[in-house]
Amino acid sequence: MKIVVVSHDAGSSEILCALIREYFDLCSWHIFALPQSPMGRACERYNLPFTPIGDPEQQLRDIQPDLLLFGTGWQEKIERPFVRFCKEHAIATVAFLDHWSNYRERFGFPDEGWEENLGDFTAVHDERGYSLALSMDLPNPLKLPNHYLIRLIEEAVQRKVEVGKTLLFLSEPTDSVAQKTYGDPLYWGFTQYTALEDILEHFEDFQCEDLIIRLHPSEKSSNYDAILERYSNILVQIHDIHSVDLIDELLYAKVIIGFDTMALYIAALLGKSVISYLPTKAREFLLPLPKNRQLNHLSNLSNELLLGYSLHMDKFGMDFATFINTVKKVD
């Protein structure tokens, strides 16, 4: 079976690459990506050959695939010409969703005609994602294992990392997302910078000795300078994603706080003390974490929240053979 895969953003790209590596010998895989994109870099890490995106229609005609798997996300929409061609030529398409946010918006909602960007099927990787896909009437939701997370957790538990006394803040470009989506960086009533000020104000309550800010790839460390100058009594380091391995950083931290980044969910799977912090009532919590670890304010942090929390990833989804039989078009 000939399967074409195209993706850009990191979340779905990691899931797709892990799936391909798991079943690499069972199909003829044809991967398309931009060389310096998150998908391109993921392919290099997984030792998966890929072809730079050129003329999608010609590339698909040359292969004559049986199936298209495509990633979704907020950045480049390189998958759309591939999806359009496959739909016009009765080639089955499967959209891969990661995280639990903005499912319809990834396909262009609320713009007119956004439904044309949907896949024939929609792959999700846990019960929360499946429920969301059903509630939004996304086409034919399918349950598939998240081989990326399975591999990640299996490898992480083998590492020997001494736990420090560090509070780790997983920053996200909340202001940029709000500006791009709603035209107002303070649409939700907070940004990553105001949230950091809250954390610094309550730093002693976390019972940690220092703070590490892990930057999102789109952020600059200099944006935090003015805030940190006002809290010079607190030892703070800023790390970008290329300087320190994420898993090592999660394992090392005593307490981990963020908004709703996937890294916070991974930390919970590793048994770490995690806090999903949204200092607003205007934005709902997305991560499948217990209610007591979803905070709108940081006053009176309980000692329980500073202890490790064990979140288990249950077996989920169909096997690969069942997946292929489900999505295969009948001639």
Coordinates of C-alpha atoms in Angstrom, one line a residue:
M1 CA 0.0 0.0 0.0
K2 CA 1.3 3.4 -1.0
I3 CA 0.8 6.1 1.7
V4 CA 1.6 9.8 1.3
V5 CA 2.3 11.8 4.5
V6 CA 2.5 15.6 4.6
S7 CA 2.8 17.7 7.7
H8 CA 4.3 20.9 9.1
D9 CA 3.6 21.7 12.7
A10 CA 5.4 19.9 15.5
G11 CA 2.5 18.2 17.3
S12 CA 1.0 16.1 14.5
S13 CA 4.4 15.7 12.8
E14 CA 5.8 13.9 15.9
I15 CA 2.7 11.6 16.0
L16 CA 3.0 10.8 12.3
C17 CA 6.7 10.2 12.3
A18 CA 6.4 7.8 15.3
L19 CA 3.5 6.0 13.5
I20 CA 5.6 5.6 10.3
R21 CA 8.6 4.4 12.3
E22 CA 6.5 1.8 14.1
Y23 CA 5.1 0.4 10.8
F24 CA 7.8 1.4 8.4
D25 CA 8.1 -2.1 6.8
L26 CA 4.4 -2.7 6.3
C27 CA 3.8 0.0 3.6
S28 CA 5.4 2.1 1.0
W29 CA 5.7 5.5 2.7
H30 CA 6.2 8.8 0.8
I31 CA 6.8 11.7 3.1
F32 CA 6.6 15.4 2.0
A33 CA 7.9 18.3 4.1
L34 CA 9.7 21.6 4.1
P35 CA 13.3 20.8 4.9
Q36 CA 13.7 23.2 7.9
S37 CA 10.2 22.7 9.2
P38 CA 9.3 20.8 12.4
M39 CA 8.3 17.9 10.2
G40 CA 11.5 18.0 8.3
R41 CA 13.5 18.0 11.5
A42 CA 11.4 15.2 13.0
C43 CA 12.0 13.1 10.0
E44 CA 15.8 13.5 10.4
R45 CA 15.6 12.5 14.1
Y46 CA 13.5 9.4 13.2
N47 CA 15.8 8.6 10.3
L48 CA 12.9 8.8 7.8
P49 CA 13.6 10.0 4.2
F50 CA 11.4 12.8 3.0
T51 CA 10.9 14.7 -0.2
P52 CA 10.8 18.5 -0.2
I53 CA 7.4 19.9 -1.2
G54 CA 7.3 21.0 -4.8
D55 CA 4.2 20.8 -7.1
P56 CA 1.8 18.8 -4.9
E57 CA -0.4 17.7 -7.8
Q58 CA 2.6 16.4 -9.9
Q59 CA 4.1 14.7 -6.9
L60 CA 0.9 12.9 -6.2
R61 CA 0.4 11.9 -9.8
D62 CA 3.9 10.4 -9.9
I63 CA 3.1 8.3 -6.8
Q64 CA -0.6 7.4 -7.3
P65 CA -1.1 6.8 -3.6
D66 CA -3.8 4.8 -1.9
L67 CA -4.0 7.0 1.2
L68 CA -3.0 10.4 2.4
L69 CA -2.2 11.1 6.1
F70 CA -1.8 14.8 6.9
G71 CA -1.0 16.9 9.9
T72 CA -2.8 19.9 11.2
G73 CA -1.8 23.0 13.1
W74 CA -1.5 26.8 13.2
Q75 CA 1.5 27.5 11.1
E76 CA 1.9 26.7 7.4
K77 CA -1.0 25.1 5.5
I78 CA 1.1 23.1 3.2
E79 CA -1.2 20.1 3.4
R80 CA -4.2 21.7 1.7
P81 CA -3.2 21.2 -2.0
F82 CA -2.5 17.6 -1.2
V83 CA -5.9 17.2 0.5
R84 CA -7.7 18.9 -2.4
F85 CA -6.0 16.7 -5.0
C86 CA -6.8 13.5 -3.1
K87 CA -10.4 14.4 -2.6
E88 CA -10.8 15.2 -6.3
H89 CA -9.3 11.8 -7.2
A90 CA -11.1 9.6 -4.6
I91 CA -8.0 9.0 -2.5
A92 CA -8.8 8.6 1.2
T93 CA -7.5 11.3 3.5
V94 CA -7.0 11.2 7.3
A95 CA -6.4 14.4 9.3
F96 CA -4.2 13.9 12.4
L97 CA -5.1 16.0 15.4
D98 CA -2.7 16.6 18.4
H99 CA -3.5 18.3 21.7
W100 CA -7.1 19.3 22.4
S101 CA -7.3 22.9 21.1
N102 CA -8.9 24.7 18.2
Y103 CA -9.8 21.5 16.3
R104 CA -12.0 23.2 13.7
E105 CA -9.8 26.3 13.4
R106 CA -7.0 24.2 12.1
F107 CA -9.1 23.6 9.0
G108 CA -9.9 27.3 8.5
F109 CA -13.1 27.7 10.6
P110 CA -14.9 30.1 10.6
D111 CA -13.9 31.0 7.0
E112 CA -16.4 30.1 4.3
G113 CA -15.6 26.7 2.8
W114 CA -13.4 25.6 5.7
E115 CA -15.0 22.1 5.5
E116 CA -13.2 21.5 2.2
N117 CA -10.0 21.2 4.2
L118 CA -11.2 18.4 6.4
G119 CA -10.1 14.8 5.9
D120 CA -12.4 11.9 5.1
F121 CA -11.4 10.6 8.6
T122 CA -10.1 12.3 11.7
A123 CA -7.4 10.6 13.8
V124 CA -7.4 11.3 17.5
H125 CA -5.3 9.7 20.3
D126 CA -7.2 9.8 23.6
E127 CA -10.8 9.8 24.9
R128 CA -10.9 13.6 25.4
G129 CA -9.8 14.2 21.8
Y130 CA -12.4 11.6 20.5
S131 CA -15.2 13.3 22.5
L132 CA -14.2 16.7 21.1
A133 CA -14.1 15.5 17.6
L134 CA -17.5 14.0 17.9
S135 CA -19.0 17.1 19.5
M136 CA -17.7 19.2 16.6
D137 CA -19.0 16.8 13.9
L138 CA -15.5 16.3 12.5
P139 CA -15.6 13.5 9.8
N140 CA -15.4 9.9 11.0
P141 CA -13.2 10.2 14.2
L142 CA -10.8 7.3 14.5
K143 CA -9.0 6.2 17.7
L144 CA -5.3 5.6 17.1
P145 CA -2.5 5.0 19.6
N146 CA -0.1 7.9 20.1
H147 CA 3.2 6.1 19.4
Y148 CA 5.1 9.3 20.0
L149 CA 4.0 9.6 23.6
I150 CA 4.3 5.8 24.2
R151 CA 7.9 5.9 23.0
L152 CA 8.7 9.1 24.9
I153 CA 7.5 7.9 28.2
E154 CA 9.1 4.4 27.8
E155 CA 12.5 6.1 27.1
A156 CA 12.1 8.8 29.8
V157 CA 11.5 6.4 32.7
Q158 CA 14.8 4.8 31.9
R159 CA 16.7 8.0 32.4
K160 CA 18.5 8.7 35.7
V161 CA 18.0 12.4 36.4
E162 CA 18.4 13.8 39.9
V163 CA 15.4 16.0 41.0
G164 CA 16.3 19.5 41.9
K165 CA 14.5 22.3 43.7
T166 CA 13.5 24.2 40.6
L167 CA 10.2 25.6 39.5
L168 CA 9.9 25.2 35.7
F169 CA 7.7 27.6 33.8
L170 CA 6.7 26.3 30.4
S171 CA 6.0 29.5 28.5
E172 CA 3.7 29.8 25.5
P173 CA 3.1 32.8 23.1
T174 CA -0.3 33.5 24.5
D175 CA -0.2 37.2 23.4
S176 CA 0.6 36.3 19.8
V177 CA -2.1 33.6 19.6
A178 CA -4.7 36.0 21.0
Q179 CA -3.6 38.8 18.7
K180 CA -3.7 36.5 15.6
T181 CA -7.0 35.0 16.5
Y182 CA -9.0 37.8 18.1
G183 CA -6.9 40.9 17.2
D184 CA -6.2 41.6 20.9
P185 CA -3.1 40.3 22.8
L186 CA -5.1 40.6 26.0
Y187 CA -8.2 38.9 24.7
W188 CA -8.1 36.3 27.5
G189 CA -7.1 38.9 30.1
F190 CA -3.5 37.7 30.6
T191 CA -0.3 37.0 28.7
Q192 CA 2.7 34.8 29.4
Y193 CA 4.3 37.9 30.8
T194 CA 1.5 38.8 33.3
A195 CA 1.3 35.1 34.3
L196 CA 5.1 35.1 35.0
E197 CA 4.6 38.2 37.2
D198 CA 2.0 36.2 39.2
I199 CA 4.4 33.3 39.5
L200 CA 7.2 35.5 40.7
E201 CA 4.9 37.2 43.2
H202 CA 4.0 33.8 44.7
F203 CA 7.4 32.2 44.2
E204 CA 8.0 31.4 47.9
D205 CA 4.7 29.4 47.9
F206 CA 6.2 26.9 45.5
Q207 CA 8.9 26.0 48.0
C208 CA 11.6 26.0 45.3
E209 CA 15.0 27.7 45.2
D210 CA 15.2 28.9 41.6
L211 CA 13.1 29.4 38.5
I212 CA 13.7 28.2 34.9
I213 CA 11.7 29.7 32.1
R214 CA 11.6 27.4 29.1
L215 CA 10.8 29.5 26.0
H216 CA 8.5 28.7 23.2
P217 CA 10.4 28.6 19.9
S218 CA 8.7 31.8 18.8
E219 CA 9.7 33.8 21.9
K220 CA 12.8 35.9 22.6
S221 CA 14.4 35.9 26.1
S222 CA 14.9 39.7 26.0
N223 CA 11.1 40.1 26.2
Y224 CA 11.3 39.0 29.9
D225 CA 14.2 41.3 30.9
A226 CA 12.0 44.1 32.3
I227 CA 10.0 41.8 34.4
L228 CA 13.0 39.9 35.8
E229 CA 14.8 43.1 36.7
R230 CA 12.0 43.8 39.2
Y231 CA 12.5 40.4 40.9
S232 CA 16.3 40.4 41.0
N233 CA 16.2 38.6 44.4
I234 CA 15.0 35.4 42.6
L235 CA 17.5 33.2 40.8
V236 CA 16.1 32.8 37.2
Q237 CA 17.5 31.1 34.1
I238 CA 16.0 31.2 30.6
H239 CA 16.4 28.2 28.3
D240 CA 15.4 27.8 24.7
I241 CA 14.3 24.4 23.3
H242 CA 17.6 23.8 21.7
S243 CA 19.8 24.3 24.7
V244 CA 18.3 21.8 27.1
D245 CA 16.4 18.5 26.4
L246 CA 12.8 18.8 27.3
I247 CA 12.6 15.4 29.1
D248 CA 15.7 16.1 31.2
E249 CA 14.3 19.4 32.2
L250 CA 10.9 18.0 33.2
L251 CA 12.6 15.2 35.2
Y252 CA 14.9 17.7 37.0
A253 CA 12.2 20.2 38.0
K254 CA 10.5 19.9 41.4
V255 CA 7.3 21.7 40.2
I256 CA 6.2 22.5 36.7
I257 CA 3.7 25.2 35.8
G258 CA 2.3 26.2 32.4
F259 CA -0.9 27.0 30.6
D260 CA -2.0 24.1 28.4
T261 CA 1.1 23.1 26.6
M262 CA 1.6 19.4 25.7
A263 CA 4.8 19.4 27.7
L264 CA 2.8 19.9 30.8
Y265 CA 0.7 16.8 30.0
I266 CA 4.0 14.8 29.3
A267 CA 5.2 16.0 32.8
A268 CA 2.1 14.6 34.4
L269 CA 2.6 11.2 32.6
L270 CA 6.1 11.3 34.1
G271 CA 4.7 11.6 37.6
K272 CA 5.8 15.2 38.2
S273 CA 4.1 17.9 40.2
V274 CA 2.2 19.9 37.6
I275 CA 0.0 22.9 37.6
S276 CA -2.1 24.1 34.7
Y277 CA -2.5 27.9 35.3
L278 CA -4.9 30.1 33.5
P279 CA -5.4 33.4 35.4
T280 CA -8.8 34.0 33.7
K281 CA -12.3 32.7 33.5
A282 CA -12.4 33.5 29.8
R283 CA -10.5 30.5 28.7
E284 CA -11.2 26.9 29.5
F285 CA -8.7 24.3 30.6
L286 CA -7.8 21.9 27.9
L287 CA -5.4 19.4 29.4
P288 CA -7.0 16.2 30.8
L289 CA -5.7 16.9 34.4
P290 CA -7.5 16.7 37.7
K291 CA -9.5 19.8 38.6
N292 CA -7.4 20.5 41.6
R293 CA -4.4 21.0 39.3
Q294 CA -6.2 23.5 37.2
L295 CA -5.8 26.9 38.8
N296 CA -7.2 30.4 38.1
H297 CA -5.1 32.0 40.9
L298 CA -2.0 31.1 42.8
S299 CA -3.0 32.2 46.3
N300 CA -2.8 29.6 49.0
L301 CA -1.1 26.8 47.0
S302 CA -1.7 23.6 48.9
N303 CA 1.2 21.3 49.7
E304 CA -0.6 18.5 47.8
L305 CA 0.0 20.3 44.5
L306 CA 3.7 20.4 45.2
L307 CA 3.9 16.6 45.3
G308 CA 4.2 14.4 42.3
Y309 CA 1.1 13.3 40.5
S310 CA 0.9 10.0 38.6
L311 CA -1.2 10.2 35.4
H312 CA -1.4 7.0 33.5
M313 CA -1.8 6.7 29.7
D314 CA -4.3 3.9 29.1
K315 CA -4.1 1.8 26.0
F316 CA -6.1 3.5 23.3
G317 CA -7.0 3.0 19.7
M318 CA -7.1 0.4 17.0
D319 CA -4.2 -1.6 15.6
F320 CA -2.6 -0.6 12.3
A321 CA -4.2 -3.3 10.2
T322 CA -7.7 -2.3 11.4
F323 CA -6.9 1.3 10.7
I324 CA -5.9 0.6 7.1
N325 CA -9.0 -1.6 6.5
T326 CA -11.2 1.1 7.9
V327 CA -9.9 4.0 5.8
K328 CA -9.3 2.0 2.6
K329 CA -11.6 3.1 -0.3
V330 CA -13.6 0.4 -1.9
D331 CA -13.2 0.4 -5.7

